[in-house]
Structures are given as structure tokens and as C-alpha cells.
Tab-separated table of C-alpha atoms in Angstrom:
chain	number	residue	atom	x	y	z
A	24	MET	CA	30.680	12.123	53.196
A	25	VAL	CA	29.290	15.054	51.223
A	26	THR	CA	27.170	14.133	48.228
A	27	THR	CA	25.113	16.095	45.752
A	28	GLU	CA	21.735	15.044	44.393
A	29	ALA	CA	23.362	14.408	41.052
A	30	SER	CA	25.820	11.925	42.522
A	31	ARG	CA	23.211	9.925	44.420
A	32	PRO	CA	21.747	6.721	42.966
A	33	THR	CA	18.110	6.543	42.066
A	34	LEU	CA	16.045	4.362	44.454
A	35	LEU	CA	13.776	1.906	42.654
A	36	LEU	CA	11.058	0.613	45.021
A	37	VAL	CA	9.513	-2.779	44.209
A	38	HIS	CA	6.340	-3.712	46.106
A	39	GLY	CA	5.355	-7.120	47.425
A	40	ALA	CA	2.420	-9.439	46.808
A	41	TRP	CA	-1.116	-8.029	46.767
A	42	HIS	CA	0.251	-4.466	46.796
A	43	GLY	CA	1.009	-1.782	44.215
A	44	PRO	CA	3.156	1.364	43.963
A	45	TRP	CA	0.641	3.128	46.225
A	46	CYS	CA	2.233	1.516	49.272
A	47	TRP	CA	5.414	3.553	48.835
A	48	GLU	CA	3.829	7.019	48.868
A	49	LYS	CA	4.740	7.935	52.465
A	50	LEU	CA	8.271	6.636	52.094
A	51	GLU	CA	8.723	8.429	48.764
A	52	SER	CA	7.634	11.693	50.346
A	53	ALA	CA	10.243	11.297	53.098
A	54	LEU	CA	12.961	10.420	50.586
A	55	VAL	CA	12.161	13.255	48.185
A	56	VAL	CA	12.302	15.818	51.014
A	57	ASP	CA	15.831	14.529	51.714
A	58	GLY	CA	16.825	15.028	48.074
A	59	TRP	CA	16.444	11.518	46.723
A	60	THR	CA	15.039	10.508	43.348
A	61	THR	CA	12.654	7.546	43.500
A	62	ARG	CA	10.936	5.320	40.999
A	63	THR	CA	8.411	2.557	41.454
A	64	VAL	CA	7.264	-0.378	39.373
A	65	GLU	CA	3.886	-2.091	39.143
A	66	LEU	CA	4.239	-5.849	39.244
A	67	PRO	CA	1.727	-7.627	36.941
A	68	SER	CA	1.466	-10.622	39.278
A	69	ALA	CA	-0.648	-8.459	41.559
A	70	VAL	CA	-3.799	-8.905	39.478
A	71	ARG	CA	-5.771	-5.697	39.307
A	72	PRO	CA	-9.480	-5.640	38.392
A	73	GLU	CA	-8.799	-4.248	34.916
A	74	ALA	CA	-6.083	-6.806	34.111
A	75	PRO	CA	-6.691	-9.760	31.751
A	76	THR	CA	-7.625	-12.964	33.586
A	77	THR	CA	-6.600	-15.499	30.941
A	78	GLU	CA	-4.174	-18.189	31.994
A	79	PRO	CA	-1.300	-18.296	32.480
A	80	LEU	CA	-1.412	-15.310	34.775
A	81	PRO	CA	1.832	-13.324	35.235
A	82	GLY	CA	4.527	-14.915	37.388
A	83	ILE	CA	8.016	-14.010	38.520
A	84	HIS	CA	9.443	-13.727	35.022
A	85	GLU	CA	6.843	-11.176	33.930
A	86	ASP	CA	7.462	-9.302	37.166
A	87	ALA	CA	11.248	-9.408	36.579
A	88	ARG	CA	10.708	-8.070	33.073
A	89	ALA	CA	8.741	-5.129	34.478
A	90	VAL	CA	11.570	-4.400	36.944
A	91	LEU	CA	14.235	-4.727	34.209
A	92	GLU	CA	12.309	-2.439	31.801
A	93	THR	CA	12.103	0.233	34.540
A	94	LEU	CA	15.812	-0.136	35.262
A	95	GLU	CA	16.661	0.315	31.580
A	96	ASP	CA	14.716	3.601	31.656
A	97	ILE	CA	16.831	5.065	34.507
A	98	GLU	CA	20.076	6.912	33.829
A	99	GLY	CA	22.940	6.406	36.227
A	100	PRO	CA	23.336	4.011	39.162
A	101	VAL	CA	20.333	2.498	40.886
A	102	VAL	CA	19.751	1.008	44.317
A	103	VAL	CA	16.827	-1.422	44.121
A	104	VAL	CA	14.652	-1.973	47.191
A	105	GLY	CA	12.465	-5.101	47.164
A	106	HIS	CA	9.817	-5.676	49.822
A	107	SER	CA	8.575	-9.177	50.740
A	108	TYR	CA	7.642	-11.108	47.555
A	109	GLY	CA	9.143	-8.192	45.551
A	110	GLY	CA	12.598	-9.499	46.459
A	111	ILE	CA	12.048	-12.436	44.094
A	112	PRO	CA	11.677	-10.522	40.813
A	113	VAL	CA	14.396	-8.140	42.053
A	114	THR	CA	16.770	-11.101	42.439
A	115	GLN	CA	15.891	-12.326	38.946
A	116	ALA	CA	16.054	-8.874	37.244
A	117	ILE	CA	19.266	-7.419	38.658
A	118	ALA	CA	21.273	-10.312	37.206
A	119	ASP	CA	20.807	-8.575	33.846
A	120	ALA	CA	20.966	-4.938	34.981
A	121	PRO	CA	24.492	-3.401	34.870
A	122	ASN	CA	23.305	-0.088	36.382
A	123	VAL	CA	22.275	-1.600	39.720
A	124	SER	CA	24.929	-0.773	42.325
A	125	HIS	CA	23.162	-2.375	45.298
A	126	ALA	CA	20.076	-4.379	46.224
A	127	ILE	CA	18.211	-3.865	49.512
A	128	TYR	CA	15.901	-6.672	50.705
A	129	LEU	CA	13.232	-5.270	53.076
A	130	ALA	CA	11.721	-8.240	54.949
A	131	ALA	CA	12.016	-9.832	51.527
A	132	TYR	CA	12.624	-13.201	49.850
A	133	GLN	CA	16.301	-13.235	48.894
A	134	LEU	CA	15.999	-16.567	47.123
A	135	ASP	CA	18.644	-18.553	45.347
A	136	VAL	CA	18.494	-20.326	41.975
A	137	ASP	CA	15.892	-23.077	41.863
A	138	GLU	CA	14.008	-21.782	44.899
A	139	SER	CA	10.396	-20.540	44.982
A	140	LEU	CA	8.383	-18.768	47.672
A	141	PHE	CA	6.300	-21.887	48.289
A	142	GLY	CA	9.392	-24.056	48.266
A	143	PHE	CA	11.199	-21.861	50.791
A	144	HIS	CA	8.360	-22.436	53.230
A	145	GLY	CA	8.226	-26.165	52.512
A	146	ALA	CA	4.883	-25.922	50.745
A	147	PRO	CA	4.099	-27.982	47.643
A	148	GLU	CA	4.717	-26.337	44.255
A	149	PRO	CA	1.822	-27.032	41.828
A	150	GLU	CA	3.104	-28.159	38.431
A	151	GLU	CA	0.615	-25.927	36.633
A	152	PRO	CA	-0.418	-23.248	39.096
A	153	LYS	CA	-3.569	-21.420	38.111
A	154	GLY	CA	-5.813	-18.746	39.568
A	155	VAL	CA	-5.087	-16.244	42.246
A	156	ILE	CA	-4.382	-16.123	45.958
A	157	PRO	CA	-6.602	-13.572	47.671
A	158	PRO	CA	-5.176	-11.142	50.231
A	159	LEU	CA	-4.753	-12.586	53.719
A	160	GLU	CA	-7.966	-12.635	55.731
A	161	ASN	CA	-6.160	-11.016	58.642
A	162	SER	CA	-4.045	-8.616	56.526
A	163	ASP	CA	-4.606	-5.895	59.056
A	164	LYS	CA	-2.757	-7.894	61.731
A	165	GLU	CA	-0.169	-9.780	59.688
A	166	LEU	CA	0.838	-6.969	57.333
A	167	TYR	CA	0.098	-3.788	59.277
A	168	ALA	CA	0.296	-4.645	63.000
A	169	ASP	CA	2.024	-1.365	63.947
A	170	VAL	CA	0.312	0.863	61.361
A	171	SER	CA	-2.357	3.364	62.374
A	172	GLU	CA	-5.973	2.163	62.096
A	173	GLU	CA	-6.799	4.779	59.481
A	174	GLU	CA	-3.784	3.893	57.366
A	175	THR	CA	-4.478	0.151	57.751
A	176	VAL	CA	-8.086	0.513	56.519
A	177	ARG	CA	-6.833	2.460	53.531
A	178	ALA	CA	-4.167	-0.127	52.721
A	179	VAL	CA	-6.403	-3.178	53.060
A	180	ARG	CA	-8.931	-1.644	50.687
A	181	GLN	CA	-6.255	-1.367	47.996
A	182	LEU	CA	-4.977	-4.974	48.168
A	183	VAL	CA	-5.636	-7.155	45.101
A	184	PRO	CA	-5.347	-10.887	44.374
A	185	GLN	CA	-1.900	-12.322	43.658
A	186	SER	CA	-1.263	-14.878	40.938
A	187	ALA	CA	-0.615	-18.349	42.336
A	188	ARG	CA	2.016	-18.813	39.679
A	189	SER	CA	4.211	-16.107	41.223
A	190	PHE	CA	4.451	-18.084	44.425
A	191	SER	CA	5.226	-21.364	42.658
A	192	GLU	CA	7.768	-20.428	39.973
A	193	ARG	CA	11.435	-20.886	40.743
A	194	VAL	CA	14.243	-18.352	40.450
A	195	THR	CA	16.591	-19.008	37.507
A	196	LYS	CA	19.111	-16.188	38.154
A	197	ALA	CA	20.329	-14.877	41.535
A	198	GLY	CA	21.554	-11.373	40.921
A	199	TRP	CA	22.613	-10.858	44.541
A	200	ARG	CA	25.490	-13.257	43.908
A	201	THR	CA	27.169	-10.619	41.720
A	202	THR	CA	25.512	-7.422	43.017
A	203	PRO	CA	26.181	-6.289	46.623
A	204	SER	CA	23.109	-6.583	48.843
A	205	THR	CA	21.838	-5.568	52.270
A	206	TYR	CA	19.008	-7.147	54.226
A	207	ILE	CA	16.664	-5.239	56.563
A	208	ILE	CA	15.071	-7.529	59.123
A	209	CYS	CA	11.719	-6.398	60.499
A	210	GLU	CA	11.892	-7.776	64.029
A	211	GLN	CA	8.154	-7.714	64.813
A	212	ASP	CA	7.038	-9.101	61.481
A	213	GLU	CA	3.964	-11.395	61.622
A	214	ALA	CA	3.883	-12.162	57.875
A	215	LEU	CA	7.458	-13.283	57.232
A	216	PRO	CA	8.771	-14.448	60.634
A	217	PRO	CA	12.037	-12.907	61.805
A	218	GLN	CA	13.573	-16.396	62.066
A	219	ALA	CA	12.975	-16.901	58.355
A	220	GLN	CA	14.337	-13.436	57.616
A	221	GLU	CA	17.516	-14.252	59.516
A	222	LYS	CA	17.989	-17.277	57.235
A	223	LEU	CA	17.526	-15.173	54.130
A	224	ALA	CA	19.628	-12.288	55.467
A	225	ALA	CA	22.628	-14.643	55.790
A	226	ARG	CA	22.919	-14.370	52.017
A	227	ALA	CA	23.366	-10.592	52.073
A	228	ASN	CA	26.558	-8.629	52.471
A	229	GLY	CA	25.099	-6.529	55.320
A	230	ILE	CA	22.243	-6.729	57.803
A	231	HIS	CA	20.167	-4.024	59.539
A	232	ARG	CA	17.169	-4.315	61.802
A	233	LEU	CA	14.033	-2.293	62.369
A	234	LYS	CA	11.648	-2.717	65.323
A	235	SER	CA	8.680	-2.832	62.984
A	236	SER	CA	6.095	-5.201	61.616
A	237	HIS	CA	5.935	-6.188	57.955
A	238	SER	CA	5.309	-2.754	56.463
A	239	PRO	CA	7.674	-0.061	57.889
A	240	PHE	CA	7.072	2.096	54.803
A	241	LEU	CA	3.634	2.828	56.370
A	242	SER	CA	4.450	2.580	60.103
A	243	MET	CA	7.814	4.377	60.227
A	244	PRO	CA	8.542	5.944	56.820
A	245	ALA	CA	10.959	8.590	58.127
A	246	GLU	CA	13.068	5.989	59.980
A	247	LEU	CA	13.071	3.670	56.984
A	248	ALA	CA	13.964	6.546	54.634
A	249	ALA	CA	16.964	7.437	56.832
A	250	LEU	CA	18.122	3.817	56.876
A	251	LEU	CA	17.790	3.452	53.105
A	252	ALA	CA	19.754	6.668	52.642
A	253	ASN	CA	22.523	5.477	54.949
A	254	ILE	CA	22.798	2.182	53.159
A	255	SER	CA	22.713	3.815	49.719
A	256	LEU	CA	25.449	6.323	50.604
A	257	GLY	CA	27.538	3.944	52.676
A	258	GLU	CA	27.296	0.292	51.897
A	259	ALA	CA	26.179	1.014	48.341
A	260	GLY	CA	28.547	3.928	47.820
């Protein structure tokens, strides 16, 4: 299929917990070289040092609003890519975004209505969650097992605390029920086990697999870019 840049959807990249738009830089470079337009969003639940610390801290609904506001600023069709926790606000936001043609869940939480991240894992949901959850003590191994040592050190230094509320709040709208979706399973993931990803992926319209750990945008950006392009031009086309 021959496509022009003008006919391609924009790719909106939504980061996961503890991260920020910085994590997409290598992937964006690979996509832009191939003629794609990309956008990112900064989720407020990843609490940066300069952010207000008054309770309640941002949760999934503030994150979904940030995603939706970015979508409203994009002309033409959009394919939204959510990584890990980022799949939750993506699910919530795309229910109200008519310009989203496809959602791609990258080792992400493709939750249904009335589910939370904690609940999916069988963990208790605090009634009034407060405070933050610091980055994992072994982030280098769990998040970046197949990433170069230099890149891992750089990534770990940029991680920030995540609001506990974002892991406890439940989804109220499941946009993937009305918007086509594809799930990318990361088969060597040590953060979100592949068995859990298989369960989540069963909700998607299509499934692909990468032999990567949790962060293929850092370990294999060219391969991930090619897969996103194929999905966006094929399954999302």
C-alpha cells in the first residue's frame, strides 16, 4: 500500500508510570526518519519536583484529561500508543476522542470499566490513596533489562515518583470497546509479566510480540518503530 505523509495518522505516544516524554526520544527519531508525525503527552500523575504536592495528587482522570486535550489539538486521525500504566488513561480518554482511529497497547494495562491497576494485580485499593510510589528499587533490571548500561543509567536518573492515586482509581470508560486496538506483548518483560500481558491482550483486536523487556522504545527503537508503522498502516488503516 502506497501512502503519503499527509495520509498517515499522527502517532501520540503516552508514557507509563515514573516516566515522562523523554523516554520516547529514540523511538521518535526512528519514526520521524520514516516520515511519521509524532506527539507526546506529559502525564501529571508522574510527580515532577516542580509540581504541586497538595492532596489529592493527580490520578487517572487528570492523566486522561491531558491525553484528551492533546488529542483535541491534533488535526486528522490519530493512533494512540500507551505504554504500561499509560494504557489506563489512554483507555479512559479515547472513549471521548472521535479522531482516534486505533489504540496500541505496548506492554500496557488494557483495563475494563471498574478495574484499577492495583485491582488487576489483586492488591488492595486504598479508599483515600495519598502520597507517591517511588520508582522501583531495581528499575534497572525490571524496566530496562535489555537496555544498554549507559542508556539505563540515564533513564533511571530521570524517573520520578508516581501518585498512589493513579494506581488505585478505577476506569470509568473503556474506549477500546468502540475503538479498534492492538496489543504488543513484550515477551521478556520483568515488570508486567508476559502471562498478565496475555490476559490483557485477549481484549484487543490484534496481538503482536517483541522479544524485549519492558522498554523496547529504548532497547530496540528501530524494530518497535517498524512494528508501529505496520500496525498503523495495516490494522489501523
